[in-house]
């Protein structure tokens, strides 16, 4: 009986020791660690744009000597999701990036510090349908409904994994926007009808651009370098592919975005394919007109929106063929 009692006492002591050891190790269990937290994008504002088109935003977060790449994925209706989660804790980040992201691009960040960074984007097209922009302002947002715009030249925000982290972004344009308007002179319109079939921007001997953007605290974009890469084929961008009957009233017909570099503008050509009809509705000619755009686009600047007026207006109908009217492009 004494022997059995001794065994029971030893067993109880062993169990108590085991429970004591388990309690001592509980704070070290993985479940007690604070989970990673996401960074959310609440609002994007773009300079001088009434009706912005949004897209995925490729970005770089820097902290000290470390840079981390991430993506805000556009979900539609002015909302984004993020594919980057940040480690727990509190820290100050700087954010740099561009919109929209493109799978053909290569991008990197260099020379970052508390005063700014250099953003490098490779394989950018000389002409584009999309409005490529650079992040030039970051603001800590209170919540997902905070619509206060970020300020150009501020790149820092405070991250805290114990709260929801929202930011607002401000973006500036990297390309220039060209808008084309067209009309027919009253005298010519009385005898002929012009129907536009399509319009294209063409550039020869330029494959793409590698762009280096210097971003500076308190300024935003302080410098941009556009480096062209030669190509053997003519690049072509269709900016209108639907038929349009012109009138004597100037009408906006299409637009496109271009790299504002002299190497491009000196080679940029507008190609217009159109049909000519008599006033009985009979098609009497198919024509293609080409116009160099170097002169009307002289001194074009990054972020500028320039309207070009295209006139079909023979000055003297008795000296010019009704079926080969001159097409003149001028700065509006």
mmCIF file of C-alpha atoms in Angstrom:
data_model
loop_
_atom_site.group_PDB
_atom_site.id
_atom_site.type_symbol
_atom_site.label_atom_id
_atom_site.label_comp_id
_atom_site.label_asym_id
_atom_site.label_seq_id
_atom_site.Cartn_x
_atom_site.Cartn_y
_atom_site.Cartn_z
ATOM 1 C CA UNK A 1 0.000 0.000 0.000
ATOM 2 C CA UNK A 2 2.845 2.372 0.874
ATOM 3 C CA UNK A 3 4.528 1.480 -2.418
ATOM 4 C CA UNK A 4 1.355 2.354 -4.414
ATOM 5 C CA UNK A 5 0.989 5.679 -2.569
ATOM 6 C CA UNK A 6 4.587 6.562 -3.415
ATOM 7 C CA UNK A 7 3.964 5.914 -7.128
ATOM 8 C CA UNK A 8 0.854 8.140 -7.092
ATOM 9 C CA UNK A 9 2.736 11.016 -5.420
ATOM 10 C CA UNK A 10 5.534 10.849 -7.995
ATOM 11 C CA UNK A 11 3.007 10.858 -10.846
ATOM 12 C CA UNK A 12 1.263 13.952 -9.448
ATOM 13 C CA UNK A 13 4.590 15.800 -9.117
ATOM 14 C CA UNK A 14 5.544 14.955 -12.706
ATOM 15 C CA UNK A 15 2.197 16.246 -14.024
ATOM 16 C CA UNK A 16 2.495 19.466 -12.011
ATOM 17 C CA UNK A 17 5.986 20.044 -13.399
ATOM 18 C CA UNK A 18 4.747 19.476 -16.945
ATOM 19 C CA UNK A 19 1.881 21.979 -16.486
ATOM 20 C CA UNK A 20 4.267 24.538 -15.041
ATOM 21 C CA UNK A 21 6.586 24.154 -18.028
ATOM 22 C CA UNK A 22 3.705 24.542 -20.525
ATOM 23 C CA UNK A 23 2.568 27.781 -18.859
ATOM 24 C CA UNK A 24 6.082 29.241 -19.032
ATOM 25 C CA UNK A 25 6.330 28.649 -22.802
ATOM 26 C CA UNK A 26 2.882 30.006 -23.786
ATOM 27 C CA UNK A 27 4.030 33.595 -24.583
ATOM 28 C CA UNK A 28 6.529 32.233 -27.142
ATOM 29 C CA UNK A 29 3.947 30.423 -29.263
ATOM 30 C CA UNK A 30 3.689 31.643 -32.907
ATOM 31 C CA UNK A 31 0.016 32.452 -32.446
ATOM 32 C CA UNK A 32 0.907 35.224 -30.030
ATOM 33 C CA UNK A 33 2.861 37.203 -32.708
ATOM 34 C CA UNK A 34 1.223 40.195 -34.338
ATOM 35 C CA UNK A 35 0.202 39.336 -37.939
ATOM 36 C CA UNK A 36 1.442 41.185 -41.025
ATOM 37 C CA UNK A 37 -0.809 44.053 -42.119
ATOM 38 C CA UNK A 38 -1.725 45.340 -45.576
ATOM 39 C CA UNK A 39 -1.316 48.827 -46.993
ATOM 40 C CA UNK A 40 -4.482 50.154 -48.670
ATOM 41 C CA UNK A 41 -4.883 52.800 -51.359
ATOM 42 C CA UNK A 42 -7.872 55.074 -50.733
ATOM 43 C CA UNK A 43 -7.716 57.732 -53.469
ATOM 44 C CA UNK A 44 -5.735 58.772 -56.556
ATOM 45 C CA UNK A 45 -5.628 62.321 -57.918
ATOM 46 C CA UNK A 46 -4.055 63.092 -61.290
ATOM 47 C CA UNK A 47 -2.857 66.536 -62.349
ATOM 48 C CA UNK A 48 -5.000 68.496 -64.842
ATOM 49 C CA UNK A 49 -7.342 65.629 -65.707
ATOM 50 C CA UNK A 50 -11.118 65.996 -65.682
ATOM 51 C CA UNK A 51 -11.965 62.370 -66.410
ATOM 52 C CA UNK A 52 -9.053 60.198 -65.258
ATOM 53 C CA UNK A 53 -8.580 56.632 -66.428
ATOM 54 C CA UNK A 54 -7.137 54.404 -63.731
ATOM 55 C CA UNK A 55 -5.015 51.258 -63.762
ATOM 56 C CA UNK A 56 -2.620 49.097 -61.789
ATOM 57 C CA UNK A 57 0.047 51.043 -59.890
ATOM 58 C CA UNK A 58 3.582 49.646 -59.668
ATOM 59 C CA UNK A 59 5.355 51.048 -56.614
ATOM 60 C CA UNK A 60 8.499 50.850 -54.502
ATOM 61 C CA UNK A 61 8.590 51.292 -50.724
ATOM 62 C CA UNK A 62 11.880 52.414 -49.204
ATOM 63 C CA UNK A 63 13.002 52.344 -45.602
ATOM 64 C CA UNK A 64 16.636 53.084 -44.871
ATOM 65 C CA UNK A 65 18.716 51.052 -47.317
ATOM 66 C CA UNK A 66 15.868 48.662 -48.219
ATOM 67 C CA UNK A 67 13.502 48.973 -51.199
ATOM 68 C CA UNK A 68 10.487 46.670 -51.610
ATOM 69 C CA UNK A 69 8.462 46.393 -54.825
ATOM 70 C CA UNK A 70 4.676 46.054 -54.783
ATOM 71 C CA UNK A 71 1.500 46.474 -56.836
ATOM 72 C CA UNK A 72 -1.825 48.154 -56.214
ATOM 73 C CA UNK A 73 -4.185 46.099 -58.398
ATOM 74 C CA UNK A 74 -7.025 48.145 -59.879
ATOM 75 C CA UNK A 75 -10.357 46.565 -58.997
ATOM 76 C CA UNK A 76 -12.603 49.016 -60.872
ATOM 77 C CA UNK A 77 -14.837 51.874 -59.682
ATOM 78 C CA UNK A 78 -11.840 53.802 -58.295
ATOM 79 C CA UNK A 79 -10.764 51.055 -55.898
ATOM 80 C CA UNK A 80 -7.527 49.094 -55.580
ATOM 81 C CA UNK A 81 -6.321 46.000 -53.776
ATOM 82 C CA UNK A 82 -2.708 45.484 -52.730
ATOM 83 C CA UNK A 83 -0.414 42.535 -53.320
ATOM 84 C CA UNK A 84 2.040 43.576 -50.595
ATOM 85 C CA UNK A 85 1.825 43.039 -46.838
ATOM 86 C CA UNK A 86 4.181 44.791 -44.445
ATOM 87 C CA UNK A 87 5.791 43.345 -41.331
ATOM 88 C CA UNK A 88 4.421 44.214 -37.904
ATOM 89 C CA UNK A 89 5.646 47.301 -36.087
ATOM 90 C CA UNK A 90 5.850 51.036 -36.701
ATOM 91 C CA UNK A 91 8.096 52.717 -39.270
ATOM 92 C CA UNK A 92 8.337 55.514 -41.836
ATOM 93 C CA UNK A 93 8.202 54.580 -45.520
ATOM 94 C CA UNK A 94 8.745 56.538 -48.740
ATOM 95 C CA UNK A 95 6.705 55.498 -51.791
ATOM 96 C CA UNK A 96 7.549 55.955 -55.496
ATOM 97 C CA UNK A 97 5.815 54.481 -58.525
ATOM 98 C CA UNK A 98 3.878 54.843 -61.782
ATOM 99 C CA UNK A 99 0.465 54.112 -63.343
ATOM 100 C CA UNK A 100 -0.632 52.152 -65.266
ATOM 101 C CA UNK A 101 1.636 49.154 -64.841
ATOM 102 C CA UNK A 102 2.562 47.281 -68.025
ATOM 103 C CA UNK A 103 3.879 43.716 -68.221
ATOM 104 C CA UNK A 104 6.263 44.749 -71.026
ATOM 105 C CA UNK A 105 7.998 47.327 -68.847
ATOM 106 C CA UNK A 106 11.034 46.855 -66.687
ATOM 107 C CA UNK A 107 11.341 49.143 -63.668
ATOM 108 C CA UNK A 108 13.737 49.796 -60.820
ATOM 109 C CA UNK A 109 14.598 52.385 -58.179
ATOM 110 C CA UNK A 110 17.994 53.832 -57.309
ATOM 111 C CA UNK A 111 19.668 56.553 -55.228
ATOM 112 C CA UNK A 112 16.873 56.724 -52.674
ATOM 113 C CA UNK A 113 17.190 58.648 -49.414
ATOM 114 C CA UNK A 114 15.071 61.010 -47.322
ATOM 115 C CA UNK A 115 15.325 63.641 -50.088
ATOM 116 C CA UNK A 116 14.004 61.537 -53.000
ATOM 117 C CA UNK A 117 14.944 58.819 -55.478
ATOM 118 C CA UNK A 118 15.430 57.984 -59.158
ATOM 119 C CA UNK A 119 12.794 55.856 -60.879
ATOM 120 C CA UNK A 120 13.774 53.957 -64.034
ATOM 121 C CA UNK A 121 11.229 52.554 -66.512
ATOM 122 C CA UNK A 122 12.313 50.600 -69.598
ATOM 123 C CA UNK A 123 10.508 49.646 -72.823
ATOM 124 C CA UNK A 124 7.999 52.533 -72.833
ATOM 125 C CA UNK A 125 6.244 53.110 -76.196
ATOM 126 C CA UNK A 126 6.845 56.373 -78.121
ATOM 127 C CA UNK A 127 3.073 56.777 -78.648
ATOM 128 C CA UNK A 128 0.325 55.378 -76.441
ATOM 129 C CA UNK A 129 -3.404 55.121 -75.852
ATOM 130 C CA UNK A 130 -2.827 55.292 -72.092
ATOM 131 C CA UNK A 131 -1.813 58.237 -69.938
ATOM 132 C CA UNK A 132 1.350 57.109 -68.143
ATOM 133 C CA UNK A 133 1.868 58.965 -64.864
ATOM 134 C CA UNK A 134 4.396 59.138 -62.025
ATOM 135 C CA UNK A 135 3.558 59.200 -58.303
ATOM 136 C CA UNK A 136 4.673 62.623 -57.060
ATOM 137 C CA UNK A 137 2.741 62.890 -53.801
ATOM 138 C CA UNK A 138 1.803 60.596 -50.899
ATOM 139 C CA UNK A 139 -0.542 61.383 -48.007
ATOM 140 C CA UNK A 140 -1.530 59.411 -44.911
ATOM 141 C CA UNK A 141 -5.314 58.929 -45.140
ATOM 142 C CA UNK A 142 -7.584 58.625 -42.119
ATOM 143 C CA UNK A 143 -9.729 55.858 -43.599
ATOM 144 C CA UNK A 144 -10.984 54.428 -46.888
ATOM 145 C CA UNK A 145 -13.383 57.366 -47.349
ATOM 146 C CA UNK A 146 -10.742 60.083 -46.889
ATOM 147 C CA UNK A 147 -10.718 62.041 -50.188
ATOM 148 C CA UNK A 148 -8.171 64.706 -49.244
ATOM 149 C CA UNK A 149 -5.679 64.879 -52.104
ATOM 150 C CA UNK A 150 -1.984 64.247 -51.570
ATOM 151 C CA UNK A 151 0.437 67.143 -52.106
ATOM 152 C CA UNK A 152 3.100 67.092 -54.808
ATOM 153 C CA UNK A 153 6.590 66.550 -53.386
ATOM 154 C CA UNK A 154 5.634 64.582 -50.243
ATOM 155 C CA UNK A 155 6.680 60.915 -50.431
ATOM 156 C CA UNK A 156 6.636 59.731 -46.791
ATOM 157 C CA UNK A 157 3.949 58.155 -44.614
ATOM 158 C CA UNK A 158 3.840 56.517 -41.178
ATOM 159 C CA UNK A 159 2.981 52.827 -41.033
ATOM 160 C CA UNK A 160 1.610 51.124 -37.921
ATOM 161 C CA UNK A 161 0.553 47.468 -38.047
ATOM 162 C CA UNK A 162 -1.842 47.968 -35.103
ATOM 163 C CA UNK A 163 -4.219 50.002 -37.271
ATOM 164 C CA UNK A 164 -5.618 50.036 -40.802
ATOM 165 C CA UNK A 165 -3.166 51.902 -43.048
ATOM 166 C CA UNK A 166 -4.567 53.992 -45.922
ATOM 167 C CA UNK A 167 -2.780 56.390 -48.256
ATOM 168 C CA UNK A 168 -3.771 58.824 -51.018
ATOM 169 C CA UNK A 169 -1.597 59.410 -54.078
ATOM 170 C CA UNK A 170 -1.022 62.355 -56.412
ATOM 171 C CA UNK A 171 0.299 61.674 -59.941
ATOM 172 C CA UNK A 172 1.865 63.821 -62.661
ATOM 173 C CA UNK A 173 1.928 63.061 -66.378
ATOM 174 C CA UNK A 174 4.973 61.540 -68.059
ATOM 175 C CA UNK A 175 3.679 61.935 -71.637
ATOM 176 C CA UNK A 176 1.906 64.745 -73.505
ATOM 177 C CA UNK A 177 -1.700 64.574 -74.707
ATOM 178 C CA UNK A 178 -2.567 65.513 -78.312
ATOM 179 C CA UNK A 179 -6.205 66.148 -79.244
ATOM 180 C CA UNK A 180 -7.250 66.264 -82.908
ATOM 181 C CA UNK A 181 -10.213 68.315 -84.179
ATOM 182 C CA UNK A 182 -11.455 68.349 -87.780
ATOM 183 C CA UNK A 183 -13.750 70.337 -90.038
ATOM 184 C CA UNK A 184 -14.504 70.965 -93.734
ATOM 185 C CA UNK A 185 -14.640 74.403 -95.357
ATOM 186 C CA UNK A 186 -18.131 75.633 -96.249
ATOM 187 C CA UNK A 187 -17.496 75.942 -100.004
ATOM 188 C CA UNK A 188 -15.960 72.490 -100.275
ATOM 189 C CA UNK A 189 -18.668 70.962 -98.097
ATOM 190 C CA UNK A 190 -21.261 72.286 -100.555
ATOM 191 C CA UNK A 191 -19.945 69.999 -103.300
ATOM 192 C CA UNK A 192 -18.253 67.101 -101.503
ATOM 193 C CA UNK A 193 -18.690 64.983 -98.348
ATOM 194 C CA UNK A 194 -15.668 63.682 -96.430
ATOM 195 C CA UNK A 195 -15.902 60.507 -94.343
ATOM 196 C CA UNK A 196 -12.946 59.645 -92.124
ATOM 197 C CA UNK A 197 -12.204 55.901 -91.963
ATOM 198 C CA UNK A 198 -9.256 55.809 -89.577
ATOM 199 C CA UNK A 199 -6.413 57.898 -88.181
ATOM 200 C CA UNK A 200 -2.971 56.738 -87.021
ATOM 201 C CA UNK A 201 0.195 58.089 -85.475
ATOM 202 C CA UNK A 202 3.348 56.722 -87.079
ATOM 203 C CA UNK A 203 6.997 56.998 -86.078
ATOM 204 C CA UNK A 204 9.930 55.407 -87.882
ATOM 205 C CA UNK A 205 13.244 54.144 -86.498
ATOM 206 C CA UNK A 206 12.283 54.342 -82.815
ATOM 207 C CA UNK A 207 11.507 51.102 -80.980
ATOM 208 C CA UNK A 208 10.909 52.373 -77.435
ATOM 209 C CA UNK A 209 12.097 54.735 -74.716
ATOM 210 C CA UNK A 210 13.918 54.107 -71.467
ATOM 211 C CA UNK A 211 12.891 56.840 -69.053
ATOM 212 C CA UNK A 212 14.737 58.054 -65.952
ATOM 213 C CA UNK A 213 12.710 60.192 -63.537
ATOM 214 C CA UNK A 214 14.333 62.161 -60.704
ATOM 215 C CA UNK A 215 11.947 62.649 -57.783
ATOM 216 C CA UNK A 216 12.746 65.256 -55.123
ATOM 217 C CA UNK A 217 11.202 65.966 -51.736
ATOM 218 C CA UNK A 218 9.233 69.211 -51.817
ATOM 219 C CA UNK A 219 9.260 69.344 -55.633
ATOM 220 C CA UNK A 220 7.930 66.150 -57.193
ATOM 221 C CA UNK A 221 9.500 65.501 -60.599
ATOM 222 C CA UNK A 222 12.721 67.527 -60.776
ATOM 223 C CA UNK A 223 14.038 65.951 -63.975
ATOM 224 C CA UNK A 224 13.144 63.484 -66.747
ATOM 225 C CA UNK A 225 15.415 61.911 -69.349
ATOM 226 C CA UNK A 226 13.903 60.130 -72.368
ATOM 227 C CA UNK A 227 16.424 57.784 -74.033
ATOM 228 C CA UNK A 228 15.272 56.366 -77.366
ATOM 229 C CA UNK A 229 16.218 52.930 -78.683
ATOM 230 C CA UNK A 230 16.469 52.569 -82.490
ATOM 231 C CA UNK A 231 14.089 50.261 -84.311
ATOM 232 C CA UNK A 232 13.919 48.859 -87.819
ATOM 233 C CA UNK A 233 10.128 48.975 -88.200
ATOM 234 C CA UNK A 234 7.648 51.833 -88.235
ATOM 235 C CA UNK A 235 5.579 51.938 -85.043
ATOM 236 C CA UNK A 236 1.910 52.660 -85.621
ATOM 237 C CA UNK A 237 -0.819 53.621 -83.162
ATOM 238 C CA UNK A 238 -4.450 53.698 -84.308
ATOM 239 C CA UNK A 239 -6.205 56.615 -82.625
ATOM 240 C CA UNK A 240 -9.497 56.328 -84.526
ATOM 241 C CA UNK A 241 -10.985 53.326 -86.336
ATOM 242 C CA UNK A 242 -14.658 54.275 -86.710
ATOM 243 C CA UNK A 243 -16.210 56.108 -89.654
ATOM 244 C CA UNK A 244 -17.039 59.770 -89.138
ATOM 245 C CA UNK A 245 -18.717 62.212 -91.521
ATOM 246 C CA UNK A 246 -17.119 65.639 -91.217
ATOM 247 C CA UNK A 247 -19.093 68.900 -91.186
ATOM 248 C CA UNK A 248 -18.257 72.595 -91.236
ATOM 249 C CA UNK A 249 -18.257 72.586 -87.436
ATOM 250 C CA UNK A 250 -14.966 71.668 -85.787
ATOM 251 C CA UNK A 251 -15.347 68.322 -83.998
ATOM 252 C CA UNK A 252 -13.004 66.466 -81.664
ATOM 253 C CA UNK A 253 -12.315 63.176 -83.447
ATOM 254 C CA UNK A 254 -9.543 61.427 -81.454
ATOM 255 C CA UNK A 255 -6.489 61.820 -79.259
ATOM 256 C CA UNK A 256 -3.273 60.101 -78.254
ATOM 257 C CA UNK A 257 -0.307 60.337 -75.901
ATOM 258 C CA UNK A 258 3.277 60.898 -77.035
ATOM 259 C CA UNK A 259 6.713 61.103 -75.473
ATOM 260 C CA UNK A 260 7.574 64.844 -75.503
ATOM 261 C CA UNK A 261 11.074 64.314 -76.891
ATOM 262 C CA UNK A 262 12.535 66.026 -79.957
ATOM 263 C CA UNK A 263 13.777 62.665 -81.238
ATOM 264 C CA UNK A 264 10.125 61.570 -81.521
ATOM 265 C CA UNK A 265 8.371 64.787 -82.535
ATOM 266 C CA UNK A 266 10.693 65.289 -85.521
ATOM 267 C CA UNK A 267 9.599 61.883 -86.880
ATOM 268 C CA UNK A 268 5.936 61.834 -85.869
ATOM 269 C CA UNK A 269 3.462 61.492 -88.761
ATOM 270 C CA UNK A 270 -0.339 61.713 -88.745
ATOM 271 C CA UNK A 271 -1.953 59.366 -91.295
ATOM 272 C CA UNK A 272 -5.607 59.901 -92.257
ATOM 273 C CA UNK A 273 -7.559 57.496 -94.452
ATOM 274 C CA UNK A 274 -10.817 58.930 -95.825
ATOM 275 C CA UNK A 275 -13.404 58.613 -98.572
ATOM 276 C CA UNK A 276 -14.825 61.374 -100.763
ATOM 277 C CA UNK A 277 -18.494 61.398 -101.794
ATOM 278 C CA UNK A 278 -20.468 63.630 -104.086
ATOM 279 C CA UNK A 279 -23.649 65.192 -102.765
ATOM 280 C CA UNK A 280 -25.718 62.382 -104.269
ATOM 281 C CA UNK A 281 -24.010 59.909 -101.902
ATOM 282 C CA UNK A 282 -21.749 58.297 -104.487
ATOM 283 C CA UNK A 283 -18.219 57.428 -103.358
ATOM 284 C CA UNK A 284 -15.866 58.865 -105.922
ATOM 285 C CA UNK A 285 -12.440 58.512 -104.302
ATOM 286 C CA UNK A 286 -10.449 56.826 -101.521
ATOM 287 C CA UNK A 287 -7.550 58.854 -100.189
ATOM 288 C CA UNK A 288 -4.722 58.713 -97.652
ATOM 289 C CA UNK A 289 -3.177 61.913 -96.314
ATOM 290 C CA UNK A 290 0.045 62.184 -94.319
ATOM 291 C CA UNK A 291 1.089 65.194 -92.263
ATOM 292 C CA UNK A 292 4.303 65.767 -90.337
ATOM 293 C CA UNK A 293 3.585 67.026 -86.815
ATOM 294 C CA UNK A 294 6.976 68.489 -85.872
ATOM 295 C CA UNK A 295 5.920 72.098 -86.522
ATOM 296 C CA UNK A 296 2.479 72.135 -84.795
ATOM 297 C CA UNK A 297 3.987 70.224 -81.855
ATOM 298 C CA UNK A 298 7.046 72.444 -81.455
ATOM 299 C CA UNK A 299 8.112 72.952 -77.813
ATOM 300 C CA UNK A 300 5.596 70.383 -76.569
ATOM 301 C CA UNK A 301 6.111 69.787 -72.845
ATOM 302 C CA UNK A 302 5.542 66.879 -70.487
ATOM 303 C CA UNK A 303 2.006 66.967 -69.103
ATOM 304 C CA UNK A 304 0.825 69.463 -71.726
ATOM 305 C CA UNK A 305 -2.490 68.933 -73.487
ATOM 306 C CA UNK A 306 -2.333 70.430 -76.986
ATOM 307 C CA UNK A 307 -5.203 70.618 -79.481
ATOM 308 C CA UNK A 308 -4.453 70.472 -83.216
ATOM 309 C CA UNK A 309 -6.998 71.660 -85.775
ATOM 310 C CA UNK A 310 -7.227 69.753 -89.081
ATOM 311 C CA UNK A 311 -8.856 71.711 -91.901
ATOM 312 C CA UNK A 312 -10.033 70.427 -95.282
ATOM 313 C CA UNK A 313 -10.606 73.715 -97.046
ATOM 314 C CA UNK A 314 -9.359 74.376 -100.597
ATOM 315 C CA UNK A 315 -8.748 78.085 -101.064
ATOM 316 C CA UNK A 316 -9.591 78.121 -104.786
ATOM 317 C CA UNK A 317 -11.850 75.324 -105.968
ATOM 318 C CA UNK A 318 -11.170 76.080 -109.643
ATOM 319 C CA UNK A 319 -7.393 75.560 -109.121
ATOM 320 C CA UNK A 320 -7.581 72.407 -106.977
ATOM 321 C CA UNK A 321 -9.094 69.031 -107.761
ATOM 322 C CA UNK A 322 -12.320 68.397 -105.895
ATOM 323 C CA UNK A 323 -11.121 64.844 -105.312
ATOM 324 C CA UNK A 324 -7.703 65.779 -103.832
ATOM 325 C CA UNK A 325 -8.386 68.480 -101.252
ATOM 326 C CA UNK A 326 -5.462 69.718 -99.138
ATOM 327 C CA UNK A 327 -5.465 68.723 -95.480
ATOM 328 C CA UNK A 328 -3.758 71.248 -93.192
ATOM 329 C CA UNK A 329 -2.863 70.653 -89.537
ATOM 330 C CA UNK A 330 -2.439 73.751 -87.374
ATOM 331 C CA UNK A 331 -2.083 74.442 -83.667
ATOM 332 C CA UNK A 332 -5.443 75.430 -82.223
#
